[in-house]
Amino acid sequence: MTAIISAAALAHDLTGDSPPVLLDVRWQLGVAKAAGAPAFDGRAEYAAGHIPGAVFVDLDRELAGAPGVRGRHPLPDLAEFGAAMRRAGVTSGRPVVVYDGGQGWAAARAWWLLRWTGHPDVRVLDGGLPAWRGELSTRAPAPAEGDFEPSPGAAGLLDADAAAELARTGVLLDARAGERYRGEVEPIDRVGGHIPGAVSAPTTENVGPDGRFLPAAELKDRFKALGVSEDTEVGVYCGSGVSAAHEVLALAVAGIPAALYVGSWSEWSSDPSRPVAVGADPR
């Protein structure tokens, strides 16, 4: 099973006897905007037009807990997450396809959460909504209640201590932009820089100009150049565990398992006792 699906394949599957559950997770990182510019409203975007049958899922409220010492997008309460997925019609025996506005970060966060909590068949629409060539709908469906019960896996999740250890013993990838990794700018968190030993690996380099993932072989070569080999333990972090989920997805496309540090830099940098490295050198 691949972790992604093309728009053409999704269109075909939606006409079959067992169409996938569709989740629309349109979201944008909330950063300072020009004076008077409205904040992004994923629910309004969904209402204006979505793939027929898709159910809107709110990343900030349903795929993350409240911001705090564990980061800006910590793990959600699993009971609340499970209830949200069941409201959306998610069942363990039916495939799920997730999409967003094209960046892929939010869809990857939903993909990672569902996979980590035990759903056996979840894919992300490669290229997101911009890749879709079919009609759009303004009708919000009322799916039958699903039966999905989250059952977190023992692997695939890092806390701050495990991330620090992995930076020493394996490969810890930093999915943020290079200038944030180097500590040249930090528009959101308390301090700039990176976890000592982490390797800069911007998520944007996993996709082509059309926003779709690079071929698996190219992704594998990219990660190999960053120090990832067949026997390497790999982890990923970003600012708050969203774009890093996209990198975990890219690694999955390349056939490489990886763990996610959900708290990411927003958690790490909030504690002044934790070390911070700056510059291009990992250490």
PDB file of N, CA and C in Angstrom, residues 93-175:
ATOM      1  N   GLY A  93     -12.444  -0.517   8.726  1.00  0.00           N
ATOM      2  CA  GLY A  93     -12.508  -1.382   7.563  1.00  0.00           C
ATOM      3  C   GLY A  93     -12.699  -0.672   6.238  1.00  0.00           C
ATOM      4  N   ARG A  94     -12.566   0.633   6.221  1.00  0.00           N
ATOM      5  CA  ARG A  94     -12.777   1.388   4.989  1.00  0.00           C
ATOM      6  C   ARG A  94     -11.606   2.334   4.765  1.00  0.00           C
ATOM      7  N   PRO A  95     -11.070   2.406   3.542  1.00  0.00           N
ATOM      8  CA  PRO A  95      -9.931   3.289   3.288  1.00  0.00           C
ATOM      9  C   PRO A  95     -10.267   4.752   3.580  1.00  0.00           C
ATOM     10  N   VAL A  96      -9.243   5.515   3.915  1.00  0.00           N
ATOM     11  CA  VAL A  96      -9.375   6.948   4.136  1.00  0.00           C
ATOM     12  C   VAL A  96      -8.421   7.677   3.201  1.00  0.00           C
ATOM     13  N   VAL A  97      -8.896   8.750   2.585  1.00  0.00           N
ATOM     14  CA  VAL A  97      -8.045   9.640   1.792  1.00  0.00           C
ATOM     15  C   VAL A  97      -8.184  11.043   2.367  1.00  0.00           C
ATOM     16  N   VAL A  98      -7.040  11.674   2.586  1.00  0.00           N
ATOM     17  CA  VAL A  98      -6.993  13.004   3.185  1.00  0.00           C
ATOM     18  C   VAL A  98      -6.396  13.978   2.171  1.00  0.00           C
ATOM     19  N   TYR A  99      -6.945  15.185   2.123  1.00  0.00           N
ATOM     20  CA  TYR A  99      -6.350  16.216   1.259  1.00  0.00           C
ATOM     21  C   TYR A  99      -6.434  17.565   1.944  1.00  0.00           C
ATOM     22  N   ASP A 100      -5.608  18.502   1.450  1.00  0.00           N
ATOM     23  CA  ASP A 100      -5.675  19.877   1.920  1.00  0.00           C
ATOM     24  C   ASP A 100      -5.583  20.808   0.724  1.00  0.00           C
ATOM     25  N   GLY A 101      -5.169  22.051   0.957  1.00  0.00           N
ATOM     26  CA  GLY A 101      -5.164  23.031  -0.122  1.00  0.00           C
ATOM     27  C   GLY A 101      -4.004  22.917  -1.078  1.00  0.00           C
ATOM     28  N   GLY A 102      -3.128  21.940  -0.871  1.00  0.00           N
ATOM     29  CA  GLY A 102      -2.045  21.723  -1.813  1.00  0.00           C
ATOM     30  C   GLY A 102      -0.675  21.660  -1.176  1.00  0.00           C
ATOM     31  N   GLN A 103      -0.500  22.311  -0.033  1.00  0.00           N
ATOM     32  CA  GLN A 103       0.800  22.288   0.624  1.00  0.00           C
ATOM     33  C   GLN A 103       1.137  20.898   1.148  1.00  0.00           C
ATOM     34  N   GLY A 104       0.115  20.189   1.578  1.00  0.00           N
ATOM     35  CA  GLY A 104       0.316  18.814   2.014  1.00  0.00           C
ATOM     36  C   GLY A 104       0.608  18.640   3.487  1.00  0.00           C
ATOM     37  N   TRP A 105       0.925  19.713   4.198  1.00  0.00           N
ATOM     38  CA  TRP A 105       1.305  19.588   5.602  1.00  0.00           C
ATOM     39  C   TRP A 105       0.142  19.097   6.454  1.00  0.00           C
ATOM     40  N   ALA A 106      -1.011  19.755   6.326  1.00  0.00           N
ATOM     41  CA  ALA A 106      -2.161  19.405   7.164  1.00  0.00           C
ATOM     42  C   ALA A 106      -2.658  18.003   6.860  1.00  0.00           C
ATOM     43  N   ALA A 107      -2.726  17.656   5.574  1.00  0.00           N
ATOM     44  CA  ALA A 107      -3.155  16.310   5.201  1.00  0.00           C
ATOM     45  C   ALA A 107      -2.208  15.267   5.778  1.00  0.00           C
ATOM     46  N   ALA A 108      -0.912  15.570   5.768  1.00  0.00           N
ATOM     47  CA  ALA A 108       0.064  14.633   6.316  1.00  0.00           C
ATOM     48  C   ALA A 108      -0.102  14.471   7.822  1.00  0.00           C
ATOM     49  N   ARG A 109      -0.472  15.552   8.508  1.00  0.00           N
ATOM     50  CA  ARG A 109      -0.703  15.454   9.953  1.00  0.00           C
ATOM     51  C   ARG A 109      -1.859  14.492  10.230  1.00  0.00           C
ATOM     52  N   ALA A 110      -2.950  14.616   9.455  1.00  0.00           N
ATOM     53  CA  ALA A 110      -4.079  13.694   9.626  1.00  0.00           C
ATOM     54  C   ALA A 110      -3.666  12.270   9.282  1.00  0.00           C
ATOM     55  N   TRP A 111      -2.923  12.109   8.198  1.00  0.00           N
ATOM     56  CA  TRP A 111      -2.426  10.784   7.788  1.00  0.00           C
ATOM     57  C   TRP A 111      -1.602  10.165   8.901  1.00  0.00           C
ATOM     58  N   TRP A 112      -0.669  10.939   9.459  1.00  0.00           N
ATOM     59  CA  TRP A 112       0.203  10.398  10.499  1.00  0.00           C
ATOM     60  C   TRP A 112      -0.593  10.004  11.737  1.00  0.00           C
ATOM     61  N   LEU A 113      -1.509  10.858  12.164  1.00  0.00           N
ATOM     62  CA  LEU A 113      -2.290  10.560  13.359  1.00  0.00           C
ATOM     63  C   LEU A 113      -3.122   9.290  13.185  1.00  0.00           C
ATOM     64  N   LEU A 114      -3.777   9.168  12.040  1.00  0.00           N
ATOM     65  CA  LEU A 114      -4.593   7.986  11.800  1.00  0.00           C
ATOM     66  C   LEU A 114      -3.733   6.725  11.725  1.00  0.00           C
ATOM     67  N   ARG A 115      -2.595   6.818  11.073  1.00  0.00           N
ATOM     68  CA  ARG A 115      -1.716   5.650  10.990  1.00  0.00           C
ATOM     69  C   ARG A 115      -1.155   5.292  12.365  1.00  0.00           C
ATOM     70  N   TRP A 116      -0.708   6.308  13.115  1.00  0.00           N
ATOM     71  CA  TRP A 116      -0.114   6.057  14.428  1.00  0.00           C
ATOM     72  C   TRP A 116      -1.132   5.473  15.404  1.00  0.00           C
ATOM     73  N   THR A 117      -2.387   5.845  15.230  1.00  0.00           N
ATOM     74  CA  THR A 117      -3.431   5.324  16.129  1.00  0.00           C
ATOM     75  C   THR A 117      -4.104   4.081  15.584  1.00  0.00           C
ATOM     76  N   GLY A 118      -3.550   3.477  14.540  1.00  0.00           N
ATOM     77  CA  GLY A 118      -3.963   2.143  14.164  1.00  0.00           C
ATOM     78  C   GLY A 118      -4.816   1.965  12.926  1.00  0.00           C
ATOM     79  N   HIS A 119      -5.128   3.062  12.185  1.00  0.00           N
ATOM     80  CA  HIS A 119      -5.922   2.832  10.970  1.00  0.00           C
ATOM     81  C   HIS A 119      -5.039   2.161   9.916  1.00  0.00           C
ATOM     82  N   PRO A 120      -5.515   1.095   9.279  1.00  0.00           N
ATOM     83  CA  PRO A 120      -4.656   0.320   8.385  1.00  0.00           C
ATOM     84  C   PRO A 120      -4.524   0.857   6.967  1.00  0.00           C
ATOM     85  N   ASP A 121      -5.357   1.807   6.555  1.00  0.00           N
ATOM     86  CA  ASP A 121      -5.369   2.193   5.135  1.00  0.00           C
ATOM     87  C   ASP A 121      -5.686   3.682   5.000  1.00  0.00           C
ATOM     88  N   VAL A 122      -4.648   4.496   5.024  1.00  0.00           N
ATOM     89  CA  VAL A 122      -4.802   5.948   4.901  1.00  0.00           C
ATOM     90  C   VAL A 122      -3.840   6.447   3.839  1.00  0.00           C
ATOM     91  N   ARG A 123      -4.339   7.297   2.942  1.00  0.00           N
ATOM     92  CA  ARG A 123      -3.487   7.892   1.922  1.00  0.00           C
ATOM     93  C   ARG A 123      -3.755   9.387   1.825  1.00  0.00           C
ATOM     94  N   VAL A 124      -2.772  10.095   1.296  1.00  0.00           N
ATOM     95  CA  VAL A 124      -2.868  11.537   1.082  1.00  0.00           C
ATOM     96  C   VAL A 124      -2.989  11.795  -0.416  1.00  0.00           C
ATOM     97  N   LEU A 125      -3.910  12.682  -0.791  1.00  0.00           N
ATOM     98  CA  LEU A 125      -4.053  13.064  -2.192  1.00  0.00           C
ATOM     99  C   LEU A 125      -2.821  13.861  -2.605  1.00  0.00           C
ATOM    100  N   ASP A 126      -2.042  13.312  -3.506  1.00  0.00           N
ATOM    101  CA  ASP A 126      -0.803  13.939  -3.953  1.00  0.00           C
ATOM    102  C   ASP A 126      -1.122  15.233  -4.707  1.00  0.00           C
ATOM    103  N   GLY A 127      -0.598  16.343  -4.203  1.00  0.00           N
ATOM    104  CA  GLY A 127      -0.881  17.638  -4.822  1.00  0.00           C
ATOM    105  C   GLY A 127      -2.078  18.355  -4.235  1.00  0.00           C
ATOM    106  N   GLY A 128      -2.832  17.656  -3.385  1.00  0.00           N
ATOM    107  CA  GLY A 128      -3.973  18.289  -2.735  1.00  0.00           C
ATOM    108  C   GLY A 128      -5.083  18.679  -3.678  1.00  0.00           C
ATOM    109  N   LEU A 129      -5.934  19.572  -3.204  1.00  0.00           N
ATOM    110  CA  LEU A 129      -7.101  19.976  -3.989  1.00  0.00           C
ATOM    111  C   LEU A 129      -6.736  20.544  -5.366  1.00  0.00           C
ATOM    112  N   PRO A 130      -5.630  21.297  -5.515  1.00  0.00           N
ATOM    113  CA  PRO A 130      -5.286  21.798  -6.851  1.00  0.00           C
ATOM    114  C   PRO A 130      -5.090  20.702  -7.894  1.00  0.00           C
ATOM    115  N   ALA A 131      -4.765  19.478  -7.451  1.00  0.00           N
ATOM    116  CA  ALA A 131      -4.572  18.373  -8.402  1.00  0.00           C
ATOM    117  C   ALA A 131      -5.890  17.763  -8.858  1.00  0.00           C
ATOM    118  N   TRP A 132      -6.972  18.050  -8.145  1.00  0.00           N
ATOM    119  CA  TRP A 132      -8.272  17.472  -8.462  1.00  0.00           C
ATOM    120  C   TRP A 132      -8.839  18.102  -9.724  1.00  0.00           C
ATOM    121  N   ARG A 133      -9.300  17.271 -10.669  1.00  0.00           N
ATOM    122  CA  ARG A 133      -9.840  17.772 -11.933  1.00  0.00           C
ATOM    123  C   ARG A 133     -11.351  17.569 -12.038  1.00  0.00           C
ATOM    124  N   GLY A 134     -11.947  16.988 -11.023  1.00  0.00           N
ATOM    125  CA  GLY A 134     -13.383  16.745 -11.056  1.00  0.00           C
ATOM    126  C   GLY A 134     -14.163  17.939 -10.536  1.00  0.00           C
ATOM    127  N   GLU A 135     -15.451  17.744 -10.406  1.00  0.00           N
ATOM    128  CA  GLU A 135     -16.317  18.809  -9.903  1.00  0.00           C
ATOM    129  C   GLU A 135     -16.091  19.027  -8.415  1.00  0.00           C
ATOM    130  N   LEU A 136     -16.536  20.179  -7.948  1.00  0.00           N
ATOM    131  CA  LEU A 136     -16.531  20.483  -6.526  1.00  0.00           C
ATOM    132  C   LEU A 136     -17.965  20.606  -6.044  1.00  0.00           C
ATOM    133  N   SER A 137     -18.162  20.437  -4.759  1.00  0.00           N
ATOM    134  CA  SER A 137     -19.491  20.498  -4.180  1.00  0.00           C
ATOM    135  C   SER A 137     -19.498  21.498  -3.024  1.00  0.00           C
ATOM    136  N   THR A 138     -20.639  22.111  -2.800  1.00  0.00           N
ATOM    137  CA  THR A 138     -20.814  22.967  -1.626  1.00  0.00           C
ATOM    138  C   THR A 138     -21.710  22.292  -0.589  1.00  0.00           C
ATOM    139  N   ARG A 139     -22.085  21.059  -0.847  1.00  0.00           N
ATOM    140  CA  ARG A 139     -22.969  20.322   0.053  1.00  0.00           C
ATOM    141  C   ARG A 139     -22.150  19.566   1.087  1.00  0.00           C
ATOM    142  N   ALA A 140     -22.424  19.819   2.350  1.00  0.00           N
ATOM    143  CA  ALA A 140     -21.737  19.101   3.418  1.00  0.00           C
ATOM    144  C   ALA A 140     -22.440  17.774   3.668  1.00  0.00           C
ATOM    145  N   PRO A 141     -21.756  16.656   3.521  1.00  0.00           N
ATOM    146  CA  PRO A 141     -22.402  15.359   3.720  1.00  0.00           C
ATOM    147  C   PRO A 141     -22.680  15.097   5.202  1.00  0.00           C
ATOM    148  N   ALA A 142     -23.546  14.150   5.451  1.00  0.00           N
ATOM    149  CA  ALA A 142     -23.843  13.707   6.819  1.00  0.00           C
ATOM    150  C   ALA A 142     -23.520  12.222   6.899  1.00  0.00           C
ATOM    151  N   PRO A 143     -22.240  11.883   7.079  1.00  0.00           N
ATOM    152  CA  PRO A 143     -21.860  10.467   7.042  1.00  0.00           C
ATOM    153  C   PRO A 143     -22.407   9.689   8.236  1.00  0.00           C
ATOM    154  N   ALA A 144     -22.584   8.410   8.025  1.00  0.00           N
ATOM    155  CA  ALA A 144     -22.943   7.532   9.137  1.00  0.00           C
ATOM    156  C   ALA A 144     -21.788   7.493  10.131  1.00  0.00           C
ATOM    157  N   GLU A 145     -22.118   7.382  11.409  1.00  0.00           N
ATOM    158  CA  GLU A 145     -21.095   7.337  12.451  1.00  0.00           C
ATOM    159  C   GLU A 145     -20.121   6.193  12.194  1.00  0.00           C
ATOM    160  N   GLY A 146     -18.834   6.501  12.252  1.00  0.00           N
ATOM    161  CA  GLY A 146     -17.818   5.476  12.069  1.00  0.00           C
ATOM    162  C   GLY A 146     -17.580   4.685  13.342  1.00  0.00           C
ATOM    163  N   ASP A 147     -16.672   3.714  13.248  1.00  0.00           N
ATOM    164  CA  ASP A 147     -16.383   2.876  14.415  1.00  0.00           C
ATOM    165  C   ASP A 147     -14.921   2.943  14.833  1.00  0.00           C
ATOM    166  N   PHE A 148     -14.161   3.906  14.293  1.00  0.00           N
ATOM    167  CA  PHE A 148     -12.722   3.947  14.548  1.00  0.00           C
ATOM    168  C   PHE A 148     -12.420   4.253  16.006  1.00  0.00           C
ATOM    169  N   GLU A 149     -11.593   3.405  16.617  1.00  0.00           N
ATOM    170  CA  GLU A 149     -11.142   3.595  17.995  1.00  0.00           C
ATOM    171  C   GLU A 149      -9.618   3.712  17.975  1.00  0.00           C
ATOM    172  N   PRO A 150      -9.071   4.881  18.319  1.00  0.00           N
ATOM    173  CA  PRO A 150      -7.617   5.042  18.288  1.00  0.00           C
ATOM    174  C   PRO A 150      -6.897   4.070  19.205  1.00  0.00           C
ATOM    175  N   SER A 151      -5.838   3.461  18.684  1.00  0.00           N
ATOM    176  CA  SER A 151      -5.005   2.560  19.474  1.00  0.00           C
ATOM    177  C   SER A 151      -3.551   2.892  19.143  1.00  0.00           C
ATOM    178  N   PRO A 152      -2.943   3.820  19.887  1.00  0.00           N
ATOM    179  CA  PRO A 152      -1.609   4.322  19.537  1.00  0.00           C
ATOM    180  C   PRO A 152      -0.571   3.223  19.446  1.00  0.00           C
ATOM    181  N   GLY A 153       0.329   3.377  18.491  1.00  0.00           N
ATOM    182  CA  GLY A 153       1.411   2.433  18.325  1.00  0.00           C
ATOM    183  C   GLY A 153       2.535   2.692  19.311  1.00  0.00           C
ATOM    184  N   ALA A 154       3.347   1.679  19.537  1.00  0.00           N
ATOM    185  CA  ALA A 154       4.472   1.810  20.454  1.00  0.00           C
ATOM    186  C   ALA A 154       5.630   2.566  19.818  1.00  0.00           C
ATOM    187  N   ALA A 155       5.685   2.574  18.489  1.00  0.00           N
ATOM    188  CA  ALA A 155       6.771   3.234  17.771  1.00  0.00           C
ATOM    189  C   ALA A 155       6.210   4.404  16.972  1.00  0.00           C
ATOM    190  N   GLY A 156       7.117   5.191  16.444  1.00  0.00           N
ATOM    191  CA  GLY A 156       6.707   6.266  15.543  1.00  0.00           C
ATOM    192  C   GLY A 156       6.541   7.623  16.186  1.00  0.00           C
ATOM    193  N   LEU A 157       6.736   7.705  17.519  1.00  0.00           N
ATOM    194  CA  LEU A 157       6.544   8.962  18.232  1.00  0.00           C
ATOM    195  C   LEU A 157       7.762   9.249  19.095  1.00  0.00           C
ATOM    196  N   LEU A 158       8.258  10.492  19.028  1.00  0.00           N
ATOM    197  CA  LEU A 158       9.391  10.919  19.834  1.00  0.00           C
ATOM    198  C   LEU A 158       8.974  12.010  20.805  1.00  0.00           C
ATOM    199  N   ASP A 159       9.557  11.989  22.009  1.00  0.00           N
ATOM    200  CA  ASP A 159       9.458  13.142  22.894  1.00  0.00           C
ATOM    201  C   ASP A 159      10.792  13.893  22.821  1.00  0.00           C
ATOM    202  N   ALA A 160      10.954  14.939  23.622  1.00  0.00           N
ATOM    203  CA  ALA A 160      12.150  15.766  23.529  1.00  0.00           C
ATOM    204  C   ALA A 160      13.418  14.968  23.824  1.00  0.00           C
ATOM    205  N   ASP A 161      13.391  14.142  24.864  1.00  0.00           N
ATOM    206  CA  ASP A 161      14.579  13.369  25.215  1.00  0.00           C
ATOM    207  C   ASP A 161      14.937  12.360  24.127  1.00  0.00           C
ATOM    208  N   ALA A 162      13.922  11.710  23.565  1.00  0.00           N
ATOM    209  CA  ALA A 162      14.182  10.730  22.507  1.00  0.00           C
ATOM    210  C   ALA A 162      14.713  11.409  21.250  1.00  0.00           C
ATOM    211  N   ALA A 163      14.211  12.616  20.962  1.00  0.00           N
ATOM    212  CA  ALA A 163      14.712  13.354  19.797  1.00  0.00           C
ATOM    213  C   ALA A 163      16.176  13.722  19.987  1.00  0.00           C
ATOM    214  N   ALA A 164      16.526  14.183  21.183  1.00  0.00           N
ATOM    215  CA  ALA A 164      17.919  14.535  21.464  1.00  0.00           C
ATOM    216  C   ALA A 164      18.829  13.321  21.338  1.00  0.00           C
ATOM    217  N   GLU A 165      18.366  12.177  21.833  1.00  0.00           N
ATOM    218  CA  GLU A 165      19.153  10.954  21.739  1.00  0.00           C
ATOM    219  C   GLU A 165      19.310  10.511  20.292  1.00  0.00           C
ATOM    220  N   LEU A 166      18.233  10.609  19.513  1.00  0.00           N
ATOM    221  CA  LEU A 166      18.298  10.190  18.116  1.00  0.00           C
ATOM    222  C   LEU A 166      19.240  11.081  17.312  1.00  0.00           C
ATOM    223  N   ALA A 167      19.327  12.353  17.670  1.00  0.00           N
ATOM    224  CA  ALA A 167      20.260  13.255  16.981  1.00  0.00           C
ATOM    225  C   ALA A 167      21.704  12.808  17.178  1.00  0.00           C
ATOM    226  N   ARG A 168      21.959  12.049  18.245  1.00  0.00           N
ATOM    227  CA  ARG A 168      23.310  11.543  18.511  1.00  0.00           C
ATOM    228  C   ARG A 168      23.544  10.156  17.928  1.00  0.00           C
ATOM    229  N   THR A 169      22.487   9.334  17.895  1.00  0.00           N
ATOM    230  CA  THR A 169      22.672   7.924  17.538  1.00  0.00           C
ATOM    231  C   THR A 169      22.134   7.543  16.172  1.00  0.00           C
ATOM    232  N   GLY A 170      21.269   8.357  15.605  1.00  0.00           N
ATOM    233  CA  GLY A 170      20.690   8.075  14.295  1.00  0.00           C
ATOM    234  C   GLY A 170      20.704   9.321  13.449  1.00  0.00           C
ATOM    235  N   VAL A 171      19.580   9.605  12.788  1.00  0.00           N
ATOM    236  CA  VAL A 171      19.443  10.824  11.988  1.00  0.00           C
ATOM    237  C   VAL A 171      18.157  11.522  12.398  1.00  0.00           C
ATOM    238  N   LEU A 172      18.294  12.749  12.887  1.00  0.00           N
ATOM    239  CA  LEU A 172      17.152  13.586  13.220  1.00  0.00           C
ATOM    240  C   LEU A 172      17.089  14.704  12.193  1.00  0.00           C
ATOM    241  N   LEU A 173      16.014  14.719  11.411  1.00  0.00           N
ATOM    242  CA  LEU A 173      15.857  15.700  10.338  1.00  0.00           C
ATOM    243  C   LEU A 173      15.025  16.883  10.814  1.00  0.00           C
ATOM    244  N   ASP A 174      15.477  18.088  10.478  1.00  0.00           N
ATOM    245  CA  ASP A 174      14.752  19.318  10.783  1.00  0.00           C
ATOM    246  C   ASP A 174      14.073  19.772   9.498  1.00  0.00           C
ATOM    247  N   ALA A 175      12.732  19.729   9.486  1.00  0.00           N
ATOM    248  CA  ALA A 175      11.976  19.969   8.255  1.00  0.00           C
ATOM    249  C   ALA A 175      11.684  21.441   7.986  1.00  0.00           C
TER     250      ALA A 175
END
